[in-house]
mmCIF file of C-alpha atoms in Angstrom:
data_model
loop_
_atom_site.group_PDB
_atom_site.id
_atom_site.type_symbol
_atom_site.label_atom_id
_atom_site.label_comp_id
_atom_site.label_asym_id
_atom_site.label_seq_id
_atom_site.Cartn_x
_atom_site.Cartn_y
_atom_site.Cartn_z
ATOM 1 C CA UNK A 1 9.596 -41.355 -21.376
ATOM 2 C CA UNK A 2 7.619 -39.601 -18.663
ATOM 3 C CA UNK A 3 4.976 -37.204 -19.998
ATOM 4 C CA UNK A 4 3.371 -34.721 -17.598
ATOM 5 C CA UNK A 5 0.219 -32.848 -18.554
ATOM 6 C CA UNK A 6 -1.511 -30.020 -16.698
ATOM 7 C CA UNK A 7 -5.084 -29.010 -17.339
ATOM 8 C CA UNK A 8 -6.297 -26.330 -17.662
ATOM 9 C CA UNK A 9 -3.490 -24.211 -19.101
ATOM 10 C CA UNK A 10 -5.062 -21.076 -17.630
ATOM 11 C CA UNK A 11 -7.698 -20.334 -15.026
ATOM 12 C CA UNK A 12 -9.375 -17.120 -13.900
ATOM 13 C CA UNK A 13 -11.532 -17.039 -10.768
ATOM 14 C CA UNK A 14 -13.027 -14.398 -8.457
ATOM 15 C CA UNK A 15 -11.452 -13.934 -5.058
ATOM 16 C CA UNK A 16 -12.689 -16.407 -2.479
ATOM 17 C CA UNK A 17 -13.369 -19.231 -4.889
ATOM 18 C CA UNK A 18 -11.585 -22.558 -4.436
ATOM 19 C CA UNK A 19 -9.015 -23.537 -7.060
ATOM 20 C CA UNK A 20 -8.589 -27.033 -8.487
ATOM 21 C CA UNK A 21 -5.504 -27.710 -10.590
ATOM 22 C CA UNK A 22 -4.927 -31.036 -12.309
ATOM 23 C CA UNK A 23 -1.755 -32.910 -13.194
ATOM 24 C CA UNK A 24 -1.413 -36.264 -14.952
ATOM 25 C CA UNK A 25 1.662 -38.365 -15.690
ATOM 26 C CA UNK A 26 2.199 -41.442 -17.824
ATOM 27 C CA UNK A 27 4.751 -43.478 -15.818
ATOM 28 C CA UNK A 28 3.454 -44.332 -12.358
ATOM 29 C CA UNK A 29 6.821 -45.668 -11.148
ATOM 30 C CA UNK A 30 7.711 -42.465 -9.318
ATOM 31 C CA UNK A 31 9.635 -41.469 -6.207
ATOM 32 C CA UNK A 32 7.552 -38.395 -5.568
ATOM 33 C CA UNK A 33 5.560 -35.544 -7.063
ATOM 34 C CA UNK A 34 6.236 -31.874 -6.363
ATOM 35 C CA UNK A 35 4.014 -28.844 -6.854
ATOM 36 C CA UNK A 36 5.758 -25.524 -7.498
ATOM 37 C CA UNK A 37 4.678 -21.917 -7.784
ATOM 38 C CA UNK A 38 6.339 -19.556 -10.250
ATOM 39 C CA UNK A 39 5.771 -15.812 -10.377
ATOM 40 C CA UNK A 40 6.440 -14.043 -13.711
ATOM 41 C CA UNK A 41 10.159 -13.920 -14.492
ATOM 42 C CA UNK A 42 11.091 -15.646 -11.230
ATOM 43 C CA UNK A 43 12.405 -19.008 -10.091
ATOM 44 C CA UNK A 44 10.424 -21.917 -8.646
ATOM 45 C CA UNK A 45 9.074 -22.060 -5.116
ATOM 46 C CA UNK A 46 8.308 -25.537 -3.828
ATOM 47 C CA UNK A 47 4.792 -25.764 -2.372
ATOM 48 C CA UNK A 48 4.246 -29.424 -1.547
ATOM 49 C CA UNK A 49 6.038 -32.720 -2.067
ATOM 50 C CA UNK A 50 4.102 -35.983 -1.987
ATOM 51 C CA UNK A 51 6.027 -39.219 -1.613
ATOM 52 C CA UNK A 52 4.867 -42.105 -3.796
ATOM 53 C CA UNK A 53 3.576 -43.939 -0.710
ATOM 54 C CA UNK A 54 1.426 -40.982 0.368
ATOM 55 C CA UNK A 55 -2.093 -40.060 -0.756
ATOM 56 C CA UNK A 56 -2.029 -36.377 0.147
ATOM 57 C CA UNK A 57 -0.148 -33.493 1.719
ATOM 58 C CA UNK A 58 -1.492 -30.309 3.257
ATOM 59 C CA UNK A 59 0.041 -26.937 3.988
ATOM 60 C CA UNK A 60 -2.214 -24.131 5.110
ATOM 61 C CA UNK A 61 -4.793 -23.454 2.384
ATOM 62 C CA UNK A 62 -3.080 -25.908 0.042
ATOM 63 C CA UNK A 63 -3.892 -29.580 -0.265
ATOM 64 C CA UNK A 64 -2.433 -31.938 -2.847
ATOM 65 C CA UNK A 65 -3.624 -35.469 -3.538
ATOM 66 C CA UNK A 66 -1.852 -38.258 -5.380
ATOM 67 C CA UNK A 67 -3.354 -41.283 -7.104
ATOM 68 C CA UNK A 68 -0.265 -43.044 -8.360
ATOM 69 C CA UNK A 69 -2.078 -45.954 -9.986
ATOM 70 C CA UNK A 70 -4.082 -43.654 -12.245
ATOM 71 C CA UNK A 71 -1.194 -41.214 -12.720
ATOM 72 C CA UNK A 72 -2.983 -38.188 -11.331
ATOM 73 C CA UNK A 73 -2.478 -35.436 -8.798
ATOM 74 C CA UNK A 74 -4.720 -32.537 -7.862
ATOM 75 C CA UNK A 75 -3.762 -29.319 -6.108
ATOM 76 C CA UNK A 76 -6.560 -27.601 -4.183
ATOM 77 C CA UNK A 77 -6.201 -24.011 -3.039
ATOM 78 C CA UNK A 78 -8.961 -22.950 -0.667
ATOM 79 C CA UNK A 79 -10.441 -19.467 -0.509
ATOM 80 C CA UNK A 80 -8.258 -18.004 -3.244
ATOM 81 C CA UNK A 81 -6.697 -14.551 -2.894
ATOM 82 C CA UNK A 82 -5.238 -12.163 -5.513
ATOM 83 C CA UNK A 83 -1.787 -13.034 -4.135
ATOM 84 C CA UNK A 84 -2.327 -16.616 -5.345
ATOM 85 C CA UNK A 85 -2.079 -15.389 -8.952
ATOM 86 C CA UNK A 86 0.909 -17.222 -10.454
ATOM 87 C CA UNK A 87 1.813 -20.230 -12.584
ATOM 88 C CA UNK A 88 1.617 -23.580 -10.811
ATOM 89 C CA UNK A 89 3.807 -26.420 -12.047
ATOM 90 C CA UNK A 90 3.801 -30.087 -11.136
ATOM 91 C CA UNK A 91 6.808 -32.351 -11.590
ATOM 92 C CA UNK A 92 7.642 -35.991 -10.954
ATOM 93 C CA UNK A 93 10.821 -37.997 -10.462
ATOM 94 C CA UNK A 94 10.682 -41.530 -11.820
ATOM 95 C CA UNK A 95 12.389 -44.552 -10.276
ATOM 96 C CA UNK A 96 14.354 -45.076 -13.486
ATOM 97 C CA UNK A 97 15.848 -41.567 -13.512
ATOM 98 C CA UNK A 98 16.168 -40.435 -9.905
ATOM 99 C CA UNK A 99 17.934 -37.242 -10.911
ATOM 100 C CA UNK A 100 15.472 -35.640 -13.291
ATOM 101 C CA UNK A 101 12.278 -33.769 -12.568
ATOM 102 C CA UNK A 102 9.814 -34.039 -15.458
ATOM 103 C CA UNK A 103 7.597 -30.968 -15.516
ATOM 104 C CA UNK A 104 4.213 -30.119 -16.904
ATOM 105 C CA UNK A 105 3.764 -26.839 -18.781
ATOM 106 C CA UNK A 106 1.915 -25.314 -15.853
ATOM 107 C CA UNK A 107 -1.456 -23.752 -15.081
ATOM 108 C CA UNK A 108 -1.528 -19.955 -15.002
ATOM 109 C CA UNK A 109 -3.955 -18.753 -12.348
ATOM 110 C CA UNK A 110 -5.492 -15.291 -12.106
ATOM 111 C CA UNK A 111 -7.525 -14.450 -9.014
ATOM 112 C CA UNK A 112 -9.694 -11.361 -9.616
ATOM 113 C CA UNK A 113 -10.271 -9.000 -6.695
ATOM 114 C CA UNK B 1 20.439 -16.976 3.365
ATOM 115 C CA UNK B 2 21.216 -20.673 2.904
ATOM 116 C CA UNK B 3 19.190 -21.248 -0.265
ATOM 117 C CA UNK B 4 20.399 -21.858 -3.818
ATOM 118 C CA UNK B 5 21.851 -18.726 -5.423
ATOM 119 C CA UNK B 6 22.523 -17.919 -9.059
ATOM 120 C CA UNK B 7 24.520 -15.182 -10.714
ATOM 121 C CA UNK B 8 23.839 -13.151 -12.748
ATOM 122 C CA UNK B 9 20.067 -12.835 -12.523
ATOM 123 C CA UNK B 10 19.829 -11.334 -15.998
ATOM 124 C CA UNK B 11 22.191 -11.449 -18.966
ATOM 125 C CA UNK B 12 21.783 -9.768 -22.338
ATOM 126 C CA UNK B 13 24.298 -10.759 -24.972
ATOM 127 C CA UNK B 14 24.780 -10.539 -28.696
ATOM 128 C CA UNK B 15 24.587 -13.582 -30.896
ATOM 129 C CA UNK B 16 27.948 -15.309 -31.170
ATOM 130 C CA UNK B 17 29.217 -14.228 -27.757
ATOM 131 C CA UNK B 18 30.083 -16.626 -24.927
ATOM 132 C CA UNK B 19 28.298 -16.452 -21.575
ATOM 133 C CA UNK B 20 28.896 -18.139 -18.227
ATOM 134 C CA UNK B 21 26.449 -18.593 -15.368
ATOM 135 C CA UNK B 22 27.206 -19.570 -11.794
ATOM 136 C CA UNK B 23 25.178 -21.570 -9.280
ATOM 137 C CA UNK B 24 25.892 -21.970 -5.573
ATOM 138 C CA UNK B 25 23.893 -24.872 -4.109
ATOM 139 C CA UNK B 26 22.794 -25.393 -0.540
ATOM 140 C CA UNK B 27 26.079 -26.177 1.188
ATOM 141 C CA UNK B 28 25.520 -29.773 2.283
ATOM 142 C CA UNK B 29 23.800 -30.874 -0.940
ATOM 143 C CA UNK B 30 25.820 -33.315 -3.020
ATOM 144 C CA UNK B 31 23.629 -33.134 -6.142
ATOM 145 C CA UNK B 32 23.350 -30.114 -8.408
ATOM 146 C CA UNK B 33 21.061 -29.835 -11.437
ATOM 147 C CA UNK B 34 20.683 -27.461 -14.378
ATOM 148 C CA UNK B 35 17.348 -26.936 -16.150
ATOM 149 C CA UNK B 36 16.261 -24.636 -18.975
ATOM 150 C CA UNK B 37 12.844 -23.034 -19.255
ATOM 151 C CA UNK B 38 11.468 -21.299 -22.333
ATOM 152 C CA UNK B 39 8.424 -19.060 -22.330
ATOM 153 C CA UNK B 40 5.187 -20.872 -21.590
ATOM 154 C CA UNK B 41 6.855 -24.206 -20.949
ATOM 155 C CA UNK B 42 7.922 -26.162 -17.901
ATOM 156 C CA UNK B 43 11.639 -26.482 -17.133
ATOM 157 C CA UNK B 44 13.589 -29.147 -19.017
ATOM 158 C CA UNK B 45 16.489 -31.075 -17.547
ATOM 159 C CA UNK B 46 19.944 -30.284 -18.935
ATOM 160 C CA UNK B 47 22.526 -31.987 -16.732
ATOM 161 C CA UNK B 48 23.398 -32.914 -13.167
ATOM 162 C CA UNK B 49 26.362 -33.495 -10.900
ATOM 163 C CA UNK B 50 26.896 -35.749 -7.962
ATOM 164 C CA UNK B 51 29.704 -34.086 -6.073
ATOM 165 C CA UNK B 52 32.169 -33.099 -8.825
ATOM 166 C CA UNK B 53 31.146 -35.812 -11.313
ATOM 167 C CA UNK B 54 28.825 -34.914 -14.188
ATOM 168 C CA UNK B 55 26.678 -38.038 -14.420
ATOM 169 C CA UNK B 56 24.036 -37.258 -17.017
ATOM 170 C CA UNK B 57 23.577 -34.856 -19.908
ATOM 171 C CA UNK B 58 20.398 -34.282 -21.878
ATOM 172 C CA UNK B 59 20.456 -34.294 -25.672
ATOM 173 C CA UNK B 60 19.359 -30.654 -25.294
ATOM 174 C CA UNK B 61 22.911 -29.912 -24.162
ATOM 175 C CA UNK B 62 24.636 -29.362 -27.496
ATOM 176 C CA UNK B 63 28.425 -29.230 -27.821
ATOM 177 C CA UNK B 64 28.222 -25.453 -27.368
ATOM 178 C CA UNK B 65 27.221 -26.014 -23.755
ATOM 179 C CA UNK B 66 29.592 -27.093 -21.013
ATOM 180 C CA UNK B 67 29.100 -27.397 -17.284
ATOM 181 C CA UNK B 68 31.548 -27.902 -14.459
ATOM 182 C CA UNK B 69 31.428 -28.372 -10.742
ATOM 183 C CA UNK B 70 34.988 -28.143 -9.467
ATOM 184 C CA UNK B 71 35.514 -29.566 -5.991
ATOM 185 C CA UNK B 72 31.847 -30.445 -5.770
ATOM 186 C CA UNK B 73 30.822 -26.986 -4.623
ATOM 187 C CA UNK B 74 29.540 -24.274 -6.995
ATOM 188 C CA UNK B 75 28.829 -24.997 -10.661
ATOM 189 C CA UNK B 76 29.221 -23.028 -13.869
ATOM 190 C CA UNK B 77 27.302 -23.384 -17.112
ATOM 191 C CA UNK B 78 28.964 -21.916 -20.186
ATOM 192 C CA UNK B 79 27.339 -21.369 -23.559
ATOM 193 C CA UNK B 80 29.681 -20.711 -26.454
ATOM 194 C CA UNK B 81 28.694 -18.908 -29.656
ATOM 195 C CA UNK B 82 25.235 -18.057 -28.347
ATOM 196 C CA UNK B 83 22.234 -18.276 -30.678
ATOM 197 C CA UNK B 84 18.846 -16.598 -30.385
ATOM 198 C CA UNK B 85 17.336 -19.976 -29.573
ATOM 199 C CA UNK B 86 19.420 -20.049 -26.377
ATOM 200 C CA UNK B 87 17.258 -17.252 -24.927
ATOM 201 C CA UNK B 88 15.607 -18.808 -21.873
ATOM 202 C CA UNK B 89 15.592 -18.956 -18.087
ATOM 203 C CA UNK B 90 18.406 -21.172 -16.786
ATOM 204 C CA UNK B 91 17.526 -22.711 -13.432
ATOM 205 C CA UNK B 92 19.794 -24.438 -10.958
ATOM 206 C CA UNK B 93 18.645 -26.794 -8.225
ATOM 207 C CA UNK B 94 20.285 -28.906 -5.567
ATOM 208 C CA UNK B 95 19.360 -31.869 -3.388
ATOM 209 C CA UNK B 96 20.738 -34.168 -0.760
ATOM 210 C CA UNK B 97 20.732 -37.331 -2.829
ATOM 211 C CA UNK B 98 18.537 -38.774 -5.563
ATOM 212 C CA UNK B 99 14.791 -39.144 -5.774
ATOM 213 C CA UNK B 100 14.110 -36.489 -3.158
ATOM 214 C CA UNK B 101 13.122 -32.840 -3.042
ATOM 215 C CA UNK B 102 15.038 -30.461 -5.259
ATOM 216 C CA UNK B 103 15.473 -26.835 -4.198
ATOM 217 C CA UNK B 104 15.627 -24.236 -6.929
ATOM 218 C CA UNK B 105 17.493 -20.969 -7.252
ATOM 219 C CA UNK B 106 16.021 -17.730 -8.665
ATOM 220 C CA UNK B 107 17.296 -18.466 -12.187
ATOM 221 C CA UNK B 108 19.351 -16.574 -14.745
ATOM 222 C CA UNK B 109 17.371 -15.048 -17.595
ATOM 223 C CA UNK B 110 19.401 -15.000 -20.817
ATOM 224 C CA UNK B 111 18.428 -12.820 -23.754
ATOM 225 C CA UNK B 112 20.386 -13.232 -26.981
ATOM 226 C CA UNK B 113 19.946 -10.323 -29.419
#
């Protein structure tokens, strides 16, 4: 069974600081890994998807890396802004169950102005 | 808007009542997924459809839950005899095949009083 862990559970930083969010998973036989953003009481917004054959993906101030062999991914958010305050979730799809995203519990980020 | 839509966005019901949620996927997507998210946790897989066929159900989906996807288009999730433990965000997602990016709707927040 795929287990996904996100550390830390919560993070508070001053505006302008870079954010580093960690995700680990136990089964490295994955199709891909997705990072999502969730605002309070809202649905999920997909931020980045990394295929299993890729090492990283970038979109604007966001960069996500994937080390499949060690079962780890890191999401970097450069020059954080108060609007980045949200919960960030990572999720993986394994080769065995190509229909099911397995999610971590998320990291709740607060960027202080 | 061609994204995934869900209706209603919020539902408050009394224990013992039945509720039904609807999800409209992105039109060309053949796969449709239901997830449930409780406070402070990541979403958990409930069930999915490929076209009109329901191919997998989680053990979380008790016999009080039923889902349909007639004609392979929209889907409904019904909960009979609701319990307070059913209070959660119910999320729908769709994709064009397995092992690839899933797109999420805004969710339906259910509160059972």
